[in-house]
GROMACS .gro file of C-alpha atoms in nm:
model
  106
    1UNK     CA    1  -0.942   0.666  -0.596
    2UNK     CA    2  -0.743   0.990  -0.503
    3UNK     CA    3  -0.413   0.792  -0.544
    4UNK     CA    4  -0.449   0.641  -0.849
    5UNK     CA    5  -0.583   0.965  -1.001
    6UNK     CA    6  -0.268   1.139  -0.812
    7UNK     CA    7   0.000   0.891  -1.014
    8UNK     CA    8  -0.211   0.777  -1.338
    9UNK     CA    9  -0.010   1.006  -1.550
   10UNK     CA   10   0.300   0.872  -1.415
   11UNK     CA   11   0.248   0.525  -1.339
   12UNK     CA   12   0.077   0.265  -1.512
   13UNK     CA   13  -0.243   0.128  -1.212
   14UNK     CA   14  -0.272  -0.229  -1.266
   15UNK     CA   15  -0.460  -0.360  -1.043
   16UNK     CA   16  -0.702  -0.234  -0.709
   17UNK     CA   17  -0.865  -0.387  -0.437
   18UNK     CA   18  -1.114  -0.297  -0.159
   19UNK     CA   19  -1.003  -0.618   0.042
   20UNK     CA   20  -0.670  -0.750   0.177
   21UNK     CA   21  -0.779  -1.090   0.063
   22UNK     CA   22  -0.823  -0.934  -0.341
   23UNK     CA   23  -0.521  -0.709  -0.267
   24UNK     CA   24  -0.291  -1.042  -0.197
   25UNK     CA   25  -0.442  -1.231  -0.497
   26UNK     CA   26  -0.387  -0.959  -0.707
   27UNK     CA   27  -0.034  -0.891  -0.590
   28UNK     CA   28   0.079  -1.246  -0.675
   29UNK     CA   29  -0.125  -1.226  -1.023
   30UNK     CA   30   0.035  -0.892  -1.130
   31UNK     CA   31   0.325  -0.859  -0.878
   32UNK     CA   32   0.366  -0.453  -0.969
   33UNK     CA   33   0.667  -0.252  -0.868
   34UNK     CA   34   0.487  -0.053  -0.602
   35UNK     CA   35   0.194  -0.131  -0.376
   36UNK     CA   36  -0.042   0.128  -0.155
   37UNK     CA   37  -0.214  -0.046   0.088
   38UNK     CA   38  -0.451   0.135   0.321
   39UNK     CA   39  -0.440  -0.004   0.699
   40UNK     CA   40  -0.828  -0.017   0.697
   41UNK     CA   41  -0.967  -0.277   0.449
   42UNK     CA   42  -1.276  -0.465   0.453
   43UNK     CA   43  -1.305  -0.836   0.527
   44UNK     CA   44  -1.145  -1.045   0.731
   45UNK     CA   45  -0.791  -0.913   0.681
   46UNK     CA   46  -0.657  -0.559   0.751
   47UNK     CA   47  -0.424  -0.379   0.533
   48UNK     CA   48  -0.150  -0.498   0.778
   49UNK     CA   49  -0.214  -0.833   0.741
   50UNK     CA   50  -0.205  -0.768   0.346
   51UNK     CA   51   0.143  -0.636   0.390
   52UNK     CA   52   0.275  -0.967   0.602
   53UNK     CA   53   0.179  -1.195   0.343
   54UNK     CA   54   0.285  -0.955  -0.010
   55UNK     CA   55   0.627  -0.968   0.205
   56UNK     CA   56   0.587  -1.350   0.236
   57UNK     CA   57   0.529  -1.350  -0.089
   58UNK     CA   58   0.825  -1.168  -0.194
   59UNK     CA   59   1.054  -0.965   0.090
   60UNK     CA   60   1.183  -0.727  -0.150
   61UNK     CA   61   0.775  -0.592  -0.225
   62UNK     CA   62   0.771  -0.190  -0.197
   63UNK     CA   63   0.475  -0.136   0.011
   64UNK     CA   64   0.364   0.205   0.060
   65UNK     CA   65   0.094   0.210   0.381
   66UNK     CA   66  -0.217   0.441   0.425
   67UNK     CA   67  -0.327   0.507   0.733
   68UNK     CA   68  -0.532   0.763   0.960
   69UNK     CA   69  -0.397   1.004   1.173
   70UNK     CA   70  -0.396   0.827   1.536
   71UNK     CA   71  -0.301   0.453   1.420
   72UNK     CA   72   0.092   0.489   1.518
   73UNK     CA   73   0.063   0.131   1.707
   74UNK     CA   74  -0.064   0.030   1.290
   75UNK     CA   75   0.210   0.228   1.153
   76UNK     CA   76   0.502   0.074   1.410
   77UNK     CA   77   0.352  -0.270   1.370
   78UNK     CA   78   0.385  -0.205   0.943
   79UNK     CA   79   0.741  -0.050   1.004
   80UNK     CA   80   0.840  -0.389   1.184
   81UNK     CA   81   0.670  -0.613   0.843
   82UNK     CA   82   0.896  -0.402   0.629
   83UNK     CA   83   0.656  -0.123   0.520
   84UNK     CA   84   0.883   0.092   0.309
   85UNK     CA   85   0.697   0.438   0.360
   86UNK     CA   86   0.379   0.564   0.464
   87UNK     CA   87   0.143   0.844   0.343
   88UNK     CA   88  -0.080   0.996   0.627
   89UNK     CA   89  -0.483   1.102   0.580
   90UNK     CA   90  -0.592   1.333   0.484
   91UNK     CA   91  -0.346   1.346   0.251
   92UNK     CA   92  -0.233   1.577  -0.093
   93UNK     CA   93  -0.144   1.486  -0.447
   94UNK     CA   94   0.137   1.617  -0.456
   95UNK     CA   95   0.259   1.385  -0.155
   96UNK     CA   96   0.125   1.082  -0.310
   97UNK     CA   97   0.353   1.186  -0.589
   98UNK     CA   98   0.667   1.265  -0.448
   99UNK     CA   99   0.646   0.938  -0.210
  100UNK     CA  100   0.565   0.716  -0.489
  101UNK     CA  101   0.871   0.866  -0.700
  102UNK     CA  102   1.118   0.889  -0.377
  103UNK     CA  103   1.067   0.492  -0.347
  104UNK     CA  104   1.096   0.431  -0.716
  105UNK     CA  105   1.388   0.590  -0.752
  106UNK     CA  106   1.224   0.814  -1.044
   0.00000   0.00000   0.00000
């Protein structure tokens, strides 16, 4: 919730999830320019495992991770899947904006 309200005036939201299974469906329905995905996500897939199969899907996907402080083994594993940047909890608004407009190019 933090994010989107961090970005809504900048960026159009189309689309959120609370599972890596909704997350990939929603992905391939909507396929938006820029995805947050948070390492921990209910149900049987992780936020990780979300990010393997968006860059499955298509290898070019921006994927911006979320993740705790203490999950660097999640964070190297995303780097290796092609994560392209992370933000770290707790995190600020202003770093959800500047990350989201550094990858964008805007």
């Amino acid at each position: 919730m933090m994010i989107k309200d961090s970005v809504k005036d900048l960026f159009e939201v189309v689309g959120e999830s609370e599972s890596a299974e909704e997350a990939i469906k929603l992905y391939r329905e909507k396929r938006p320019d820029v995805v947050t995905m948070d390492i921990s996500l209910v149900g049987e897939l992780n936020g990780i495992d979300a990010l393997q199969k968006i860059k499955e899907i298509e290898p070019n996907a921006i994927v911006i991770m979320v993740s705790s402080m203490g999950e660097e083994e999640y964070i190297r594993r995303s780097i290796d899947l092609g994560a392209s940047e992370f933000i770290v909890k707790p995190f600020s608004k202003a770093s959800i904006r500047d990350t989201l407009t550094a990858v964008t190019g805007g």
